[in-house]
Amino acid sequence: MSTRTLILGISAFYHDSAAAILSDGDIVAAAQEERFTRVKHDAGFPQRAIEYCLREANATPDDINVVAFYEKPLTKFERLLETYLAYAPVGFQSFRQALPIWLKQKLHLPRVMDRGMGGRYKGRYVFPEHHESHAASAFYPSPFEEAAILTLDGVGEWATAACGVGRGNRIELTKELRFPHSLGLLYSAFTYYTGFRVNSGEYKLMGLAPYGEPRYADLIREHLLDLKDDGSFRMDLSYFNYCQGLTMTSAKFHALFGGPPREPESPVTDRDMDLAASIQVVTEEIISRMARRLHEETGMKNLCLAGGVALNCVANGRVLREGPFENLWIQPAAGDAGGALGAALLVWHQLMGRPRTTNETDSMKGALLGPAYTDEQIKAVLDRKGARYRHLDDEAMLERIVGLLCDEKVVGRFQGRMEFGPRALGNRSILGDARSEKMQSVMNLKIKFRESFRPFAPSVLIEDTPEYFEMDAGVESPYMLLVADVQRDKRVDGGAERKGRKGMDLLYMKRSVVQAITHVDYSARVQTVDPRRHAAYHKLIRRFKERTGCPVIINTSFNVRGEPIVGSPEDALNCFLNTGMDALVLEHYLLLKTEQPEGLAAGQAEYLKAFKLD
């Protein structure tokens, strides 16, 4: 048995399964299962993520002191039973679909986890509540000694939102909103209605919102919600179907908004854009009210956020801009994956009473908690595949990457440890020149194979952020979880050209000097890059600035539509070969598309077939 105290956190069986491991309270590793299995949002037992975490901690299951699962399965089952009974017999079909996995796995989690660790773990299992895990993931790694905490998602056991405070090594949740009244499920209902996949397409709805007008916002407030001043609300469930059916919305909902749901992959209409704008406005209003009330009750200056709704970076940006909290920190893996980390941290600090120390950044290590690969490992993959490459030292590689970006080439970057959470932060990223007027279209249609309306995010040097974006000096967004407007003097005013345009017409207008990352409403989902968290990436952008005068580049995740972000060198090579990417950087190896031998790629169509559209 190791002399260290090792705590393994696990989240699984809903979506975005993950594992995380602490050694004496230090976050050693964390990863989502999808990165290993190549199944996006993989909900299965995170076998491979656990195996990776153990390798990174140089441990075996025998060495683990405590395993923490991120929610209470029995309480969750109680909620499911009560809901089904309340709607019986209408909900029988839904109940019948859900029951097998509960009988086979969810009600027997200790047995499932025992088996997953080869029968070698003999310690205790701990089951915190779902929103406790979220709250712990938000507060414990934050840079704050004390903070208010707000968690928001679809649903855990019963809670759909919770708030409280964190002080030192303790967190206390004092209030909660309960199922079926849920901001996450409300947003997902509109995700479904506008033709996107629930628990996957919510960020598309957020990206679509700036194309529309919020002309349905009053209908939402008047018919779907009874919204209180403190942000709490009750939903009129006659408009929804998620309690008893296999869809999110009811016929009454469809009648209210003028028709049936949009068919997936059919053209996006003005109505879809207006619906997106409307639910976004209402969502921001609810979160802002909750934040204001939480501030009134706690008097604290810091706020920590987690839960899937905390990935709504437009709402996060508004909370920060409008206050009253002075500082905001958001868990980078805010969704259920982060619950694995939160559960482990809760055990270490709250259950074991171990002290907590803060630092001026946070304890997430830049969210770079996943696997890294050596040059030797990468060379073996490249040789086995027959790829053509060159090996460059750090300085030469930096020069080549910057040169390629300046030539409007698209570069896949696979360097350092993989990110934990849904955002690529430079290490598993596709990069491009933010100044390019053609880059958004090229990247969306020839590399990512995704909808043309979707914006790209900027990575900007932290020291130059206020020059390009409406963010105060010192405000950080290291995990790409805040939206801010591009500074007015960097915009190109559409003037007469903009007048009268709406919807997708706005996409083709010149908007700013960093056109490729400026959304149609002049906003951008900003990643500030600092040398403490992301030193190599900061150096790369700084070199780009030295060459061009611009401290901003495009950063989008290294994958195609429906594909998890690449996890291994082989994943990266396959994605590079089968898309329109121009160059690939794998640690010190550079590959150019024009130099690759014929027949190396599987073929674009064949490659894309492997991933279900999200």
mmCIF file with all atom_site columns, N, CA and C in Angstrom, residues 41-80:
data_model
loop_
_atom_site.group_PDB
_atom_site.id
_atom_site.type_symbol
_atom_site.label_atom_id
_atom_site.label_alt_id
_atom_site.label_comp_id
_atom_site.label_asym_id
_atom_site.label_entity_id
_atom_site.label_seq_id
_atom_site.pdbx_PDB_ins_code
_atom_site.Cartn_x
_atom_site.Cartn_y
_atom_site.Cartn_z
_atom_site.occupancy
_atom_site.B_iso_or_equiv
_atom_site.pdbx_formal_charge
_atom_site.auth_seq_id
_atom_site.auth_comp_id
_atom_site.auth_asym_id
_atom_site.auth_atom_id
_atom_site.pdbx_PDB_model_num
ATOM 1   N N  . HIS A 1 41 ? -19.141 11.985 -26.002 1.00 0.00 ? 41 HIS A N  1
ATOM 2   C CA . HIS A 1 41 ? -19.985 12.007 -24.799 1.00 0.00 ? 41 HIS A CA 1
ATOM 3   C C  . HIS A 1 41 ? -20.171 10.607 -24.210 1.00 0.00 ? 41 HIS A C  1
ATOM 4   N N  . ASP A 1 42 ? -19.229 9.742  -24.401 1.00 0.00 ? 42 ASP A N  1
ATOM 5   C CA . ASP A 1 42 ? -19.334 8.360  -23.931 1.00 0.00 ? 42 ASP A CA 1
ATOM 6   C C  . ASP A 1 42 ? -19.854 8.324  -22.495 1.00 0.00 ? 42 ASP A C  1
ATOM 7   N N  . ALA A 1 43 ? -20.933 7.560  -22.293 1.00 0.00 ? 43 ALA A N  1
ATOM 8   C CA . ALA A 1 43 ? -21.557 7.494  -20.969 1.00 0.00 ? 43 ALA A CA 1
ATOM 9   C C  . ALA A 1 43 ? -21.199 6.231  -20.213 1.00 0.00 ? 43 ALA A C  1
ATOM 10  N N  . GLY A 1 44 ? -20.406 5.376  -20.806 1.00 0.00 ? 44 GLY A N  1
ATOM 11  C CA . GLY A 1 44 ? -20.099 4.093  -20.181 1.00 0.00 ? 44 GLY A CA 1
ATOM 12  C C  . GLY A 1 44 ? -19.163 4.213  -18.990 1.00 0.00 ? 44 GLY A C  1
ATOM 13  N N  . PHE A 1 45 ? -18.902 3.099  -18.350 1.00 0.00 ? 45 PHE A N  1
ATOM 14  C CA . PHE A 1 45 ? -17.960 3.095  -17.230 1.00 0.00 ? 45 PHE A CA 1
ATOM 15  C C  . PHE A 1 45 ? -16.592 3.534  -17.753 1.00 0.00 ? 45 PHE A C  1
ATOM 16  N N  . PRO A 1 46 ? -15.947 4.503  -17.098 1.00 0.00 ? 46 PRO A N  1
ATOM 17  C CA . PRO A 1 46 ? -14.717 5.088  -17.658 1.00 0.00 ? 46 PRO A CA 1
ATOM 18  C C  . PRO A 1 46 ? -13.473 4.230  -17.420 1.00 0.00 ? 46 PRO A C  1
ATOM 19  N N  . GLN A 1 47 ? -13.537 3.018  -17.919 1.00 0.00 ? 47 GLN A N  1
ATOM 20  C CA . GLN A 1 47 ? -12.466 2.059  -17.697 1.00 0.00 ? 47 GLN A CA 1
ATOM 21  C C  . GLN A 1 47 ? -11.104 2.583  -18.139 1.00 0.00 ? 47 GLN A C  1
ATOM 22  N N  . ARG A 1 48 ? -11.063 3.124  -19.353 1.00 0.00 ? 48 ARG A N  1
ATOM 23  C CA . ARG A 1 48 ? -9.771  3.547  -19.906 1.00 0.00 ? 48 ARG A CA 1
ATOM 24  C C  . ARG A 1 48 ? -9.298  4.852  -19.275 1.00 0.00 ? 48 ARG A C  1
ATOM 25  N N  . ALA A 1 49 ? -10.233 5.691  -18.894 1.00 0.00 ? 49 ALA A N  1
ATOM 26  C CA . ALA A 1 49 ? -9.838  6.922  -18.196 1.00 0.00 ? 49 ALA A CA 1
ATOM 27  C C  . ALA A 1 49 ? -9.255  6.590  -16.825 1.00 0.00 ? 49 ALA A C  1
ATOM 28  N N  . ILE A 1 50 ? -9.845  5.613  -16.162 1.00 0.00 ? 50 ILE A N  1
ATOM 29  C CA . ILE A 1 50 ? -9.314  5.177  -14.858 1.00 0.00 ? 50 ILE A CA 1
ATOM 30  C C  . ILE A 1 50 ? -7.912  4.595  -15.032 1.00 0.00 ? 50 ILE A C  1
ATOM 31  N N  . GLU A 1 51 ? -7.764  3.743  -16.034 1.00 0.00 ? 51 GLU A N  1
ATOM 32  C CA . GLU A 1 51 ? -6.445  3.127  -16.266 1.00 0.00 ? 51 GLU A CA 1
ATOM 33  C C  . GLU A 1 51 ? -5.398  4.200  -16.546 1.00 0.00 ? 51 GLU A C  1
ATOM 34  N N  . TYR A 1 52 ? -5.801  5.219  -17.324 1.00 0.00 ? 52 TYR A N  1
ATOM 35  C CA . TYR A 1 52 ? -4.851  6.321  -17.576 1.00 0.00 ? 52 TYR A CA 1
ATOM 36  C C  . TYR A 1 52 ? -4.495  7.054  -16.274 1.00 0.00 ? 52 TYR A C  1
ATOM 37  N N  . CYS A 1 53 ? -5.511  7.364  -15.473 1.00 0.00 ? 53 CYS A N  1
ATOM 38  C CA . CYS A 1 53 ? -5.249  8.101  -14.221 1.00 0.00 ? 53 CYS A CA 1
ATOM 39  C C  . CYS A 1 53 ? -4.303  7.310  -13.315 1.00 0.00 ? 53 CYS A C  1
ATOM 40  N N  . LEU A 1 54 ? -4.521  6.007  -13.241 1.00 0.00 ? 54 LEU A N  1
ATOM 41  C CA . LEU A 1 54 ? -3.641  5.175  -12.404 1.00 0.00 ? 54 LEU A CA 1
ATOM 42  C C  . LEU A 1 54 ? -2.207  5.195  -12.937 1.00 0.00 ? 54 LEU A C  1
ATOM 43  N N  . ARG A 1 55 ? -2.065  5.119  -14.272 1.00 0.00 ? 55 ARG A N  1
ATOM 44  C CA . ARG A 1 55 ? -0.705  5.167  -14.854 1.00 0.00 ? 55 ARG A CA 1
ATOM 45  C C  . ARG A 1 55 ? -0.035  6.490  -14.527 1.00 0.00 ? 55 ARG A C  1
ATOM 46  N N  . GLU A 1 56 ? -0.788  7.564  -14.666 1.00 0.00 ? 56 GLU A N  1
ATOM 47  C CA . GLU A 1 56 ? -0.215  8.900  -14.431 1.00 0.00 ? 56 GLU A CA 1
ATOM 48  C C  . GLU A 1 56 ? 0.203   9.056  -12.963 1.00 0.00 ? 56 GLU A C  1
ATOM 49  N N  . ALA A 1 57 ? -0.550  8.411  -12.073 1.00 0.00 ? 57 ALA A N  1
ATOM 50  C CA . ALA A 1 57 ? -0.228  8.485  -10.638 1.00 0.00 ? 57 ALA A CA 1
ATOM 51  C C  . ALA A 1 57 ? 0.763   7.400  -10.219 1.00 0.00 ? 57 ALA A C  1
ATOM 52  N N  . ASN A 1 58 ? 1.171   6.591  -11.207 1.00 0.00 ? 58 ASN A N  1
ATOM 53  C CA . ASN A 1 58 ? 2.080   5.472  -10.917 1.00 0.00 ? 58 ASN A CA 1
ATOM 54  C C  . ASN A 1 58 ? 1.520   4.611  -9.790  1.00 0.00 ? 58 ASN A C  1
ATOM 55  N N  . ALA A 1 59 ? 0.257   4.238  -9.963  1.00 0.00 ? 59 ALA A N  1
ATOM 56  C CA . ALA A 1 59 ? -0.433  3.501  -8.905  1.00 0.00 ? 59 ALA A CA 1
ATOM 57  C C  . ALA A 1 59 ? -1.224  2.346  -9.508  1.00 0.00 ? 59 ALA A C  1
ATOM 58  N N  . THR A 1 60 ? -1.646  1.455  -8.667  1.00 0.00 ? 60 THR A N  1
ATOM 59  C CA . THR A 1 60 ? -2.543  0.369  -9.054  1.00 0.00 ? 60 THR A CA 1
ATOM 60  C C  . THR A 1 60 ? -3.815  0.503  -8.217  1.00 0.00 ? 60 THR A C  1
ATOM 61  N N  . PRO A 1 61 ? -4.871  -0.236 -8.554  1.00 0.00 ? 61 PRO A N  1
ATOM 62  C CA . PRO A 1 61 ? -6.093  -0.143 -7.742  1.00 0.00 ? 61 PRO A CA 1
ATOM 63  C C  . PRO A 1 61 ? -5.853  -0.457 -6.265  1.00 0.00 ? 61 PRO A C  1
ATOM 64  N N  . ASP A 1 62 ? -4.866  -1.308 -5.954  1.00 0.00 ? 62 ASP A N  1
ATOM 65  C CA . ASP A 1 62 ? -4.566  -1.622 -4.549  1.00 0.00 ? 62 ASP A CA 1
ATOM 66  C C  . ASP A 1 62 ? -4.126  -0.385 -3.779  1.00 0.00 ? 62 ASP A C  1
ATOM 67  N N  . ASP A 1 63 ? -3.552  0.592  -4.497  1.00 0.00 ? 63 ASP A N  1
ATOM 68  C CA . ASP A 1 63 ? -3.009  1.784  -3.831  1.00 0.00 ? 63 ASP A CA 1
ATOM 69  C C  . ASP A 1 63 ? -4.077  2.829  -3.499  1.00 0.00 ? 63 ASP A C  1
ATOM 70  N N  . ILE A 1 64 ? -5.259  2.718  -4.115  1.00 0.00 ? 64 ILE A N  1
ATOM 71  C CA . ILE A 1 64 ? -6.292  3.744  -3.932  1.00 0.00 ? 64 ILE A CA 1
ATOM 72  C C  . ILE A 1 64 ? -6.875  3.659  -2.520  1.00 0.00 ? 64 ILE A C  1
ATOM 73  N N  . ASN A 1 65 ? -6.997  4.806  -1.862  1.00 0.00 ? 65 ASN A N  1
ATOM 74  C CA . ASN A 1 65 ? -7.570  4.843  -0.517  1.00 0.00 ? 65 ASN A CA 1
ATOM 75  C C  . ASN A 1 65 ? -9.086  4.976  -0.534  1.00 0.00 ? 65 ASN A C  1
ATOM 76  N N  . VAL A 1 66 ? -9.595  5.835  -1.414  1.00 0.00 ? 66 VAL A N  1
ATOM 77  C CA . VAL A 1 66 ? -11.046 6.047  -1.491  1.00 0.00 ? 66 VAL A CA 1
ATOM 78  C C  . VAL A 1 66 ? -11.430 6.226  -2.960  1.00 0.00 ? 66 VAL A C  1
ATOM 79  N N  . VAL A 1 67 ? -12.564 5.643  -3.339  1.00 0.00 ? 67 VAL A N  1
ATOM 80  C CA . VAL A 1 67 ? -13.157 5.909  -4.641  1.00 0.00 ? 67 VAL A CA 1
ATOM 81  C C  . VAL A 1 67 ? -14.447 6.694  -4.411  1.00 0.00 ? 67 VAL A C  1
ATOM 82  N N  . ALA A 1 68 ? -14.583 7.809  -5.106  1.00 0.00 ? 68 ALA A N  1
ATOM 83  C CA . ALA A 1 68 ? -15.773 8.658  -4.960  1.00 0.00 ? 68 ALA A CA 1
ATOM 84  C C  . ALA A 1 68 ? -16.539 8.685  -6.278  1.00 0.00 ? 68 ALA A C  1
ATOM 85  N N  . PHE A 1 69 ? -17.802 8.312  -6.230  1.00 0.00 ? 69 PHE A N  1
ATOM 86  C CA . PHE A 1 69 ? -18.671 8.399  -7.403  1.00 0.00 ? 69 PHE A CA 1
ATOM 87  C C  . PHE A 1 69 ? -19.477 9.681  -7.275  1.00 0.00 ? 69 PHE A C  1
ATOM 88  N N  . TYR A 1 70 ? -19.695 10.383 -8.362  1.00 0.00 ? 70 TYR A N  1
ATOM 89  C CA . TYR A 1 70 ? -20.102 11.792 -8.318  1.00 0.00 ? 70 TYR A CA 1
ATOM 90  C C  . TYR A 1 70 ? -21.559 12.044 -7.961  1.00 0.00 ? 70 TYR A C  1
ATOM 91  N N  . GLU A 1 71 ? -22.353 11.012 -7.732  1.00 0.00 ? 71 GLU A N  1
ATOM 92  C CA . GLU A 1 71 ? -23.743 11.244 -7.332  1.00 0.00 ? 71 GLU A CA 1
ATOM 93  C C  . GLU A 1 71 ? -24.277 10.032 -6.591  1.00 0.00 ? 71 GLU A C  1
ATOM 94  N N  . LYS A 1 72 ? -25.504 10.186 -6.062  1.00 0.00 ? 72 LYS A N  1
ATOM 95  C CA . LYS A 1 72 ? -26.110 9.097  -5.295  1.00 0.00 ? 72 LYS A CA 1
ATOM 96  C C  . LYS A 1 72 ? -27.086 8.350  -6.200  1.00 0.00 ? 72 LYS A C  1
ATOM 97  N N  . PRO A 1 73 ? -26.714 7.174  -6.676  1.00 0.00 ? 73 PRO A N  1
ATOM 98  C CA . PRO A 1 73 ? -27.573 6.484  -7.637  1.00 0.00 ? 73 PRO A CA 1
ATOM 99  C C  . PRO A 1 73 ? -28.927 6.077  -7.067  1.00 0.00 ? 73 PRO A C  1
ATOM 100 N N  . LEU A 1 74 ? -28.985 5.705  -5.799  1.00 0.00 ? 74 LEU A N  1
ATOM 101 C CA . LEU A 1 74 ? -30.266 5.261  -5.240  1.00 0.00 ? 74 LEU A CA 1
ATOM 102 C C  . LEU A 1 74 ? -31.256 6.419  -5.149  1.00 0.00 ? 74 LEU A C  1
ATOM 103 N N  . THR A 1 75 ? -30.762 7.596  -4.774  1.00 0.00 ? 75 THR A N  1
ATOM 104 C CA . THR A 1 75 ? -31.640 8.763  -4.707  1.00 0.00 ? 75 THR A CA 1
ATOM 105 C C  . THR A 1 75 ? -32.116 9.155  -6.100  1.00 0.00 ? 75 THR A C  1
ATOM 106 N N  . LYS A 1 76 ? -31.230 9.001  -7.072  1.00 0.00 ? 76 LYS A N  1
ATOM 107 C CA . LYS A 1 76 ? -31.602 9.318  -8.451  1.00 0.00 ? 76 LYS A CA 1
ATOM 108 C C  . LYS A 1 76 ? -32.674 8.335  -8.938  1.00 0.00 ? 76 LYS A C  1
ATOM 109 N N  . PHE A 1 77 ? -32.521 7.073  -8.573  1.00 0.00 ? 77 PHE A N  1
ATOM 110 C CA . PHE A 1 77 ? -33.507 6.081  -8.978  1.00 0.00 ? 77 PHE A CA 1
ATOM 111 C C  . PHE A 1 77 ? -34.857 6.377  -8.328  1.00 0.00 ? 77 PHE A C  1
ATOM 112 N N  . GLU A 1 78 ? -34.803 6.843  -7.100  1.00 0.00 ? 78 GLU A N  1
ATOM 113 C CA . GLU A 1 78 ? -36.045 7.234  -6.406  1.00 0.00 ? 78 GLU A CA 1
ATOM 114 C C  . GLU A 1 78 ? -36.764 8.331  -7.184  1.00 0.00 ? 78 GLU A C  1
ATOM 115 N N  . ARG A 1 79 ? -35.981 9.307  -7.683  1.00 0.00 ? 79 ARG A N  1
ATOM 116 C CA . ARG A 1 79 ? -36.584 10.380 -8.477  1.00 0.00 ? 79 ARG A CA 1
ATOM 117 C C  . ARG A 1 79 ? -37.211 9.840  -9.765  1.00 0.00 ? 79 ARG A C  1
ATOM 118 N N  . LEU A 1 80 ? -36.509 8.928  -10.414 1.00 0.00 ? 80 LEU A N  1
ATOM 119 C CA . LEU A 1 80 ? -37.048 8.344  -11.637 1.00 0.00 ? 80 LEU A CA 1
ATOM 120 C C  . LEU A 1 80 ? -38.340 7.583  -11.357 1.00 0.00 ? 80 LEU A C  1
#
